[in-house]
Short mmCIF file of C-alpha atoms in Angstrom, two decimals:
data_model
loop_
_atom_site.label_atom_id
_atom_site.label_comp_id
_atom_site.label_asym_id
_atom_site.label_seq_id
_atom_site.Cartn_x
_atom_site.Cartn_y
_atom_site.Cartn_z
CA UNK A 359 166.43 5.88 92.71
CA UNK A 360 165.84 8.31 89.84
CA UNK A 361 163.93 11.49 90.17
CA UNK A 362 162.47 13.92 87.52
CA UNK A 363 163.12 17.67 87.87
CA UNK A 364 159.76 18.18 89.41
CA UNK A 365 160.30 15.33 91.84
CA UNK A 366 163.72 16.64 92.86
CA UNK A 367 162.50 20.10 93.45
CA UNK A 368 159.58 18.74 95.51
CA UNK A 369 161.96 16.52 97.53
CA UNK A 370 164.43 19.26 98.24
CA UNK A 371 162.77 22.45 99.21
CA UNK A 372 163.78 25.67 101.02
CA UNK A 373 161.87 24.33 104.14
CA UNK A 374 164.16 21.21 103.92
CA UNK A 375 167.28 23.24 103.94
CA UNK A 376 166.08 25.37 106.70
CA UNK A 377 165.27 22.17 108.70
CA UNK A 378 168.73 20.97 107.99
CA UNK A 379 170.16 24.24 109.16
CA UNK A 380 168.43 23.72 112.57
CA UNK A 381 169.53 20.18 112.87
CA UNK A 382 173.11 21.30 112.19
CA UNK A 383 173.12 23.84 115.11
CA UNK A 384 176.14 23.11 117.24
CA UNK A 385 177.30 20.42 114.78
CA UNK A 386 178.57 22.40 111.75
CA UNK A 387 180.39 25.77 112.01
CA UNK A 388 178.93 28.86 110.31
CA UNK A 389 182.12 29.31 108.33
CA UNK A 390 183.73 32.70 107.78
CA UNK A 391 183.20 35.00 104.81
CA UNK A 392 186.51 36.74 103.86
CA UNK A 393 186.91 39.54 101.36
CA UNK A 394 189.66 39.23 98.71
CA UNK A 395 191.15 42.61 97.64
CA UNK A 396 193.21 40.99 94.90
CA UNK A 397 190.24 39.17 93.28
CA UNK A 398 187.96 42.17 93.77
CA UNK A 399 190.36 44.25 91.78
CA UNK A 400 190.55 41.62 88.93
CA UNK A 401 186.79 41.16 88.85
CA UNK A 402 185.92 44.93 89.21
CA UNK A 403 183.55 44.29 92.03
CA UNK A 404 183.61 42.83 95.55
CA UNK A 405 184.71 39.18 95.81
CA UNK A 406 184.16 37.23 99.07
CA UNK A 407 185.42 33.77 99.91
CA UNK A 408 183.04 31.38 101.72
CA UNK A 409 185.54 29.36 103.79
CA UNK A 410 184.25 25.86 103.99
CA UNK A 411 187.87 24.72 104.05
CA UNK A 412 187.62 25.77 107.70
CA UNK A 413 184.66 23.57 108.44
CA UNK A 414 184.96 20.66 110.87
CA UNK A 415 186.61 17.78 108.99
CA UNK A 416 187.96 20.39 106.52
CA UNK A 417 185.01 20.47 104.10
CA UNK A 418 181.34 20.93 103.67
CA UNK A 419 180.68 17.29 103.57
CA UNK A 420 179.94 17.09 107.20
CA UNK A 421 176.72 18.97 106.60
CA UNK A 422 175.01 16.63 104.26
CA UNK A 423 176.41 13.48 105.99
CA UNK A 424 175.01 14.45 109.35
CA UNK A 425 171.55 15.26 107.96
CA UNK A 426 171.28 12.04 106.08
CA UNK A 427 172.42 9.84 109.08
CA UNK A 428 170.30 11.86 111.57
CA UNK A 429 167.25 11.20 109.42
CA UNK A 430 167.66 7.36 109.55
CA UNK A 431 164.98 5.28 111.42
CA UNK A 432 166.21 3.61 114.70
CA UNK A 433 166.56 0.23 113.06
CA UNK A 434 168.60 1.65 110.27
CA UNK A 435 170.88 3.28 112.70
CA UNK A 436 171.41 -0.02 114.60
CA UNK A 437 172.53 -1.62 111.34
CA UNK A 438 175.28 0.95 110.88
CA UNK A 439 176.20 2.98 107.81
CA UNK A 440 178.75 2.53 105.12
CA UNK A 441 180.32 4.94 102.73
CA UNK A 442 182.98 5.02 99.93
CA UNK A 443 185.29 7.94 99.47
CA UNK A 444 188.92 8.99 98.90
CA UNK A 445 188.73 11.70 101.58
CA UNK A 446 186.24 14.41 102.35
CA UNK A 447 183.07 12.45 102.45
CA UNK A 448 184.77 9.71 104.37
CA UNK A 449 185.72 12.12 107.11
CA UNK A 450 182.23 13.75 107.12
CA UNK A 451 180.41 10.36 107.51
CA UNK A 452 182.95 9.35 110.17
CA UNK A 453 182.41 12.34 112.31
CA UNK A 454 178.68 12.57 111.77
CA UNK A 455 178.24 8.92 112.76
CA UNK A 456 180.27 9.29 115.94
CA UNK A 457 178.31 12.39 116.96
CA UNK A 458 175.07 10.32 116.44
CA UNK A 459 176.30 7.09 117.99
CA UNK A 460 176.15 5.15 114.82
CA UNK A 461 178.77 2.56 113.77
CA UNK A 462 180.30 3.57 110.50
CA UNK A 463 182.46 1.61 107.94
CA UNK A 464 184.24 3.63 105.26
CA UNK A 465 185.86 2.02 102.16
CA UNK A 466 188.79 4.03 100.83
CA UNK A 467 191.02 3.29 97.78
CA UNK A 468 194.35 1.60 98.55
CA UNK A 469 196.22 4.67 97.33
CA UNK A 470 194.25 7.18 99.36
CA UNK A 471 196.53 9.75 101.09
CA UNK A 472 197.62 8.59 104.49
CA UNK A 473 196.54 11.83 106.32
CA UNK A 474 192.95 11.31 105.09
CA UNK A 475 192.94 7.64 106.05
CA UNK A 476 194.27 8.56 109.57
CA UNK A 477 191.84 11.45 109.92
CA UNK A 478 188.87 9.11 108.99
CA UNK A 479 189.96 6.53 111.54
CA UNK A 480 190.41 9.22 114.18
CA UNK A 481 186.84 10.52 113.63
CA UNK A 482 185.66 7.06 114.54
CA UNK A 483 185.12 5.09 111.30
CA UNK A 484 186.22 1.50 110.53
CA UNK A 485 188.39 2.06 107.50
CA UNK A 486 188.73 -0.72 104.92
CA UNK A 487 191.06 -0.18 101.97
CA UNK A 488 189.83 -1.66 98.71
CA UNK A 489 190.40 -1.03 95.01
CA UNK A 490 192.73 1.25 93.13
CA UNK A 491 190.01 3.72 91.87
CA UNK A 492 186.95 5.02 93.62
CA UNK A 493 184.62 3.03 91.33
CA UNK A 494 186.08 -0.20 92.79
CA UNK A 495 185.93 1.11 96.20
CA UNK A 496 182.21 2.27 95.65
CA UNK A 497 181.35 -1.34 94.44
CA UNK A 498 182.83 -2.84 97.60
CA UNK A 499 180.94 -0.55 99.88
CA UNK A 500 177.57 -1.32 98.04
CA UNK A 501 178.21 -4.95 98.31
CA UNK A 502 179.03 -4.66 102.09
CA UNK A 503 175.75 -2.81 102.35
CA UNK A 504 173.79 -5.56 100.65
CA UNK A 505 175.55 -8.21 102.76
CA UNK A 506 175.17 -6.57 106.19
CA UNK A 507 172.17 -4.33 106.01
CA UNK A 508 174.24 -1.32 106.69
CA UNK A 509 172.76 1.86 105.11
CA UNK A 510 174.88 3.20 102.17
CA UNK A 511 175.49 6.97 102.53
CA UNK A 512 175.89 8.40 99.07
CA UNK A 513 178.19 11.45 98.78
CA UNK A 514 175.69 13.54 96.78
CA UNK A 515 172.73 11.61 95.26
CA UNK A 516 170.20 11.92 98.08
CA UNK A 517 167.74 14.68 98.95
CA UNK A 518 168.87 14.80 102.64
CA UNK A 519 172.53 15.13 101.67
CA UNK A 520 171.61 18.03 99.24
CA UNK A 521 169.48 19.79 101.96
CA UNK A 522 172.42 19.61 104.24
CA UNK A 523 174.80 21.06 101.71
CA UNK A 524 172.18 23.80 101.01
CA UNK A 525 172.86 25.31 104.43
CA UNK A 526 176.02 26.89 102.90
CA UNK A 527 173.56 28.94 100.61
CA UNK A 528 171.61 30.14 103.62
CA UNK A 529 174.83 31.27 105.29
CA UNK A 530 175.87 33.15 102.16
CA UNK A 531 172.52 35.01 101.98
CA UNK A 532 172.93 35.92 105.65
CA UNK A 533 176.59 37.01 105.40
CA UNK A 534 176.28 38.75 101.94
CA UNK A 535 172.76 39.56 101.34
CA UNK A 536 173.65 41.73 98.30
CA UNK A 537 175.37 38.77 96.64
CA UNK A 538 175.04 38.95 92.76
CA UNK A 539 176.88 35.74 91.70
CA UNK A 540 177.84 32.52 93.59
CA UNK A 541 180.55 30.42 92.12
CA UNK A 542 180.92 26.81 93.32
CA UNK A 543 182.76 23.68 92.28
CA UNK A 544 180.76 20.73 91.01
CA UNK A 545 181.59 17.06 91.18
CA UNK A 546 178.44 15.01 91.55
CA UNK A 547 176.45 18.20 92.16
CA UNK A 548 175.21 17.93 95.74
CA UNK A 549 176.70 21.19 96.92
CA UNK A 550 175.67 23.30 93.88
CA UNK A 551 172.18 21.79 93.92
CA UNK A 552 171.75 22.49 97.65
CA UNK A 553 173.06 26.12 97.31
CA UNK A 554 170.73 26.67 94.26
CA UNK A 555 167.65 25.47 96.06
CA UNK A 556 168.38 27.66 99.13
CA UNK A 557 169.38 30.70 97.17
CA UNK A 558 167.21 30.82 94.14
CA UNK A 559 164.08 30.23 96.11
CA UNK A 560 164.76 33.41 98.14
CA UNK A 561 166.78 35.44 95.48
CA UNK A 562 166.01 34.16 91.98
CA UNK A 563 168.10 37.02 90.62
CA UNK A 564 171.34 35.62 92.05
CA UNK A 565 173.44 33.95 89.32
CA UNK A 566 174.89 30.59 90.18
CA UNK A 567 177.95 29.41 88.23
CA UNK A 568 179.19 25.90 88.61
CA UNK A 569 182.81 24.92 87.83
CA UNK A 570 184.32 21.69 86.79
CA UNK A 571 187.82 20.47 86.02
CA UNK A 572 188.10 20.04 82.19
CA UNK A 573 189.41 16.51 82.59
CA UNK A 574 186.37 15.48 84.61
CA UNK A 575 183.57 17.51 83.26
CA UNK A 576 180.45 15.43 83.22
CA UNK A 577 177.91 18.08 83.48
CA UNK A 578 178.24 20.06 80.24
CA UNK A 579 177.63 16.95 78.05
CA UNK A 580 174.88 15.89 80.51
CA UNK A 581 173.18 19.29 80.43
CA UNK A 582 173.44 19.17 76.53
CA UNK A 583 171.82 15.71 76.50
CA UNK A 584 169.22 16.52 79.07
CA UNK A 585 170.18 13.59 81.31
CA UNK A 586 173.20 12.35 83.27
CA UNK A 587 175.95 10.90 81.00
CA UNK A 588 179.13 9.21 82.02
CA UNK A 589 182.60 10.65 81.19
CA UNK A 590 185.06 7.72 80.84
CA UNK A 591 188.24 7.88 82.81
CA UNK A 592 187.97 11.33 84.54
CA UNK A 593 191.37 12.70 85.23
CA UNK A 594 192.26 15.71 87.36
CA UNK A 595 194.22 16.61 90.45
CA UNK A 596 191.00 17.98 91.99
CA UNK A 597 189.89 14.61 93.44
CA UNK A 598 186.99 16.40 95.31
CA UNK A 599 185.19 17.05 91.98
CA UNK A 600 186.53 14.05 90.07
CA UNK A 601 183.21 12.44 89.34
CA UNK A 602 182.39 10.60 86.14
CA UNK A 603 178.64 10.88 86.26
CA UNK A 604 176.37 13.49 87.87
CA UNK A 605 173.86 12.21 90.45
CA UNK A 606 170.31 11.87 89.27
CA UNK A 607 168.91 14.00 92.16
CA UNK A 608 171.38 16.91 91.94
CA UNK A 609 171.40 16.86 88.17
CA UNK A 610 167.70 17.67 87.96
CA UNK A 611 168.14 20.55 90.29
CA UNK A 612 171.28 21.87 88.64
CA UNK A 613 169.69 21.68 85.23
CA UNK A 614 166.75 23.72 86.53
CA UNK A 615 168.42 26.25 88.79
CA UNK A 616 172.18 26.64 88.01
CA UNK A 617 172.72 29.27 85.39
CA UNK A 618 175.93 28.01 83.83
CA UNK A 619 178.69 25.37 84.28
CA UNK A 620 182.28 26.32 83.27
CA UNK A 621 185.48 24.25 83.12
CA UNK A 622 188.95 25.11 84.11
CA UNK A 623 192.25 23.61 83.32
CA UNK A 624 194.93 21.96 85.56
CA UNK A 625 197.13 25.02 85.16
CA UNK A 626 194.25 27.32 86.31
CA UNK A 627 193.62 25.11 89.26
CA UNK A 628 197.17 25.28 90.25
CA UNK A 629 197.39 29.02 89.93
CA UNK A 630 194.23 29.37 91.93
CA UNK A 631 195.53 27.27 94.75
CA UNK A 632 198.72 29.21 94.90
CA UNK A 633 196.77 32.48 94.94
CA UNK A 634 194.61 31.27 97.88
CA UNK A 635 197.79 30.33 99.80
CA UNK A 636 199.71 33.50 99.04
CA UNK A 637 197.08 36.16 98.95
CA UNK A 638 194.25 34.91 101.17
CA UNK A 639 196.45 32.76 103.47
CA UNK A 640 194.02 29.90 102.97
CA UNK A 641 195.16 26.25 102.52
CA UNK A 642 192.60 24.93 99.98
CA UNK A 643 192.56 21.61 98.00
CA UNK A 644 192.42 21.90 94.23
CA UNK A 645 188.60 21.22 94.18
CA UNK A 646 188.09 23.98 96.65
CA UNK A 647 190.14 26.38 94.60
CA UNK A 648 188.04 25.69 91.38
CA UNK A 649 185.80 28.71 91.76
CA UNK A 650 188.86 31.04 92.18
CA UNK A 651 190.33 29.33 89.09
CA UNK A 652 187.08 30.37 87.15
CA UNK A 653 187.52 33.91 88.40
CA UNK A 654 191.04 34.06 87.19
CA UNK A 655 190.24 32.62 83.81
CA UNK A 656 187.54 35.15 82.96
CA UNK A 657 187.44 37.84 85.72
CA UNK A 658 185.31 40.34 83.74
CA UNK A 659 182.49 37.97 83.18
CA UNK A 660 181.03 37.83 86.77
CA UNK A 661 178.52 40.33 88.13
CA UNK A 662 179.19 41.28 91.67
CA UNK A 663 179.26 41.03 94.55
CA UNK A 664 180.70 37.58 93.98
CA UNK A 665 180.96 34.69 96.51
CA UNK A 666 183.40 31.96 95.68
CA UNK A 667 182.88 28.85 97.81
CA UNK A 668 186.17 27.32 99.05
CA UNK A 669 184.63 23.80 99.53
CA UNK A 670 187.51 22.06 101.15
CA UNK A 671 191.02 22.19 102.48
CA UNK A 672 191.99 18.57 102.85
CA UNK A 673 195.06 18.49 100.60
CA UNK A 674 197.77 15.96 100.95
CA UNK A 675 201.13 17.67 101.82
CA UNK A 676 202.89 15.77 99.01
CA UNK A 677 200.23 16.77 96.43
CA UNK A 678 200.38 20.43 97.87
CA UNK A 679 204.04 20.58 97.12
CA UNK A 680 203.56 19.35 93.61
CA UNK A 681 200.57 21.54 92.91
CA UNK A 682 202.38 24.62 94.20
CA UNK A 683 205.37 23.92 91.97
CA UNK A 684 202.96 23.41 89.09
CA UNK A 685 201.15 26.67 89.84
CA UNK A 686 204.41 28.52 89.98
CA UNK A 687 205.47 27.15 86.64
CA UNK A 688 202.04 28.07 85.11
CA UNK A 689 202.71 31.69 86.28
CA UNK A 690 206.21 31.79 84.98
CA UNK A 691 207.66 31.77 88.51
CA UNK A 692 209.28 28.40 88.21
CA UNK A 693 211.51 27.09 85.46
CA UNK A 694 213.10 23.73 84.84
CA UNK A 695 215.71 23.50 82.16
CA UNK A 696 218.16 20.86 80.88
CA UNK A 697 221.28 21.76 78.92
CA UNK A 698 224.63 20.33 77.75
CA UNK A 699 227.93 21.85 78.58
CA UNK A 700 231.65 21.00 78.25
CA UNK A 701 232.76 18.81 81.08
CA UNK A 702 235.79 20.80 82.38
CA UNK A 703 236.77 22.32 85.69
CA UNK A 704 234.87 25.51 86.41
CA UNK A 705 232.23 24.83 83.79
CA UNK A 706 229.35 24.58 86.30
CA UNK A 707 230.50 27.74 88.08
CA UNK A 708 230.53 29.70 84.75
CA UNK A 709 226.94 28.44 84.05
CA UNK A 710 225.77 29.71 87.52
CA UNK A 711 227.44 33.04 86.81
CA UNK A 712 225.26 33.40 83.66
CA UNK A 713 222.22 32.67 85.73
CA UNK A 714 223.24 35.11 88.44
CA UNK A 715 223.63 37.76 85.91
CA UNK A 716 219.99 37.58 84.87
CA UNK A 717 218.86 37.28 88.53
CA UNK A 718 217.48 33.74 88.33
CA UNK A 719 217.41 32.00 91.66
CA UNK A 720 218.80 28.42 91.48
CA UNK A 721 216.71 26.07 93.69
CA UNK A 722 218.18 22.70 92.72
CA UNK A 723 221.01 21.37 90.45
CA UNK A 724 221.47 17.99 88.99
CA UNK A 725 224.87 17.43 87.38
CA UNK A 726 225.21 14.27 85.19
CA UNK A 727 228.65 13.44 83.82
CA UNK A 728 228.35 9.78 82.95
CA UNK A 729 225.62 8.68 80.69
CA UNK A 730 225.53 6.74 77.36
CA UNK A 731 223.76 9.70 75.78
CA UNK A 732 226.70 12.04 76.44
CA UNK A 733 229.91 12.55 74.51
CA UNK A 734 233.31 12.04 76.02
CA UNK A 735 233.64 15.63 76.98
CA UNK A 736 230.02 16.52 77.60
CA UNK A 737 227.98 16.80 80.88
CA UNK A 738 224.29 17.37 81.30
CA UNK A 739 222.82 19.71 83.88
CA UNK A 740 219.22 19.99 85.04
CA UNK A 741 218.39 23.24 86.79
CA UNK A 742 215.28 24.27 88.81
CA UNK A 743 214.97 27.95 88.93
CA UNK A 744 212.79 30.53 90.58
CA UNK A 745 211.89 33.26 88.09
CA UNK A 746 209.72 36.32 88.08
CA UNK A 747 207.31 35.65 85.29
CA UNK A 748 207.00 34.61 81.67
CA UNK A 749 209.15 37.42 80.33
CA UNK A 750 211.90 36.56 82.87
CA UNK A 751 211.75 32.91 81.79
CA UNK A 752 212.31 33.95 78.26
CA UNK A 753 215.16 36.14 79.23
CA UNK A 754 216.83 33.35 81.11
CA UNK A 755 216.54 31.06 78.09
CA UNK A 756 217.97 33.64 75.70
CA UNK A 757 220.87 34.32 77.97
CA UNK A 758 221.86 30.68 78.19
CA UNK A 759 221.65 30.31 74.42
CA UNK A 760 223.66 33.55 73.83
CA UNK A 761 226.21 32.14 76.21
CA UNK A 762 226.60 29.06 73.94
CA UNK A 763 224.79 26.45 75.91
CA UNK A 764 222.56 23.91 74.26
CA UNK A 765 219.24 23.99 76.01
CA UNK A 766 217.31 20.64 75.68
CA UNK A 767 213.57 21.02 75.52
#
């Protein structure tokens, strides 16, 4: 169903969000608000982190899923619910359904991370793996709903879901009543829309800034067009905000109440995730780190106090390892180099001596001596190094070249 702006604002009101908050008592946690000295120094005013990564199921999604399912009629509950998700929404629907005694079926992509599949099952859902991408999974879930009569629980495009997510905004106002700016990641728009309704109704002066990954940024062109448009083939490591088209209901609210939508790069997301882990001691998924990425990108453009919403912490350990390495590389703290050297006894030891002299920490070495690309007396070495920043990376490269090594870009 499609709503106009006026309809959306009428269907999702502050009273709806307050009602959702009462409904979620003893279900969703009132998550912590943690100050960040490092970000505060960068921004020039207090910065607080709203830790929805510490919510039950590891993200804010439980809030909206519970409110939506709790609002179903008895006959709808009896028919069960179905959802499609690669992770956070799946777990939110699974736990909410179990708490309410409703059978849930969750479709997940075949390649979904195993920890997320396992957690969804443990929360009580029947998991079905279908499709390689979320669009295929979504189509399968909707077909299942049509065939069985199960109620499809959309991850963001429903007023009840938005009202549930809006309870994050009420908590922010309670925990940081002097807030000047709220920064929140945007995928389909449910969380940003809910926070906007809750906050702007009470404090219209608060600035709300949405953040999207540049490779999956459907909101900027949609806002320019005045209606939701689809971005083909969205691509980002931040799967929590990897949505190709805004929802009709949240779009109307975002268009009316969110002050600005910014985009961040993959490098900025990696650096933000690394900062959350090192400085805030928070395990945050890339989508949850997107507000921090925006703060790092343009720290002087936010009026404080600032609240950055860490929307989720469900990151696959394998992805976390890759992202942390990516983040270190983006900050000049990790360097991978390939080079040629003469294949003779002691050559590798001499190379490592050059690196030791410039204080580069060798993490891994791959030594190739037999390859059609190499000359008879050549060897190729790939080195993974821990470095101290961009200037140190440049110093390492210069030292290798001065020592006569051919560095292969």
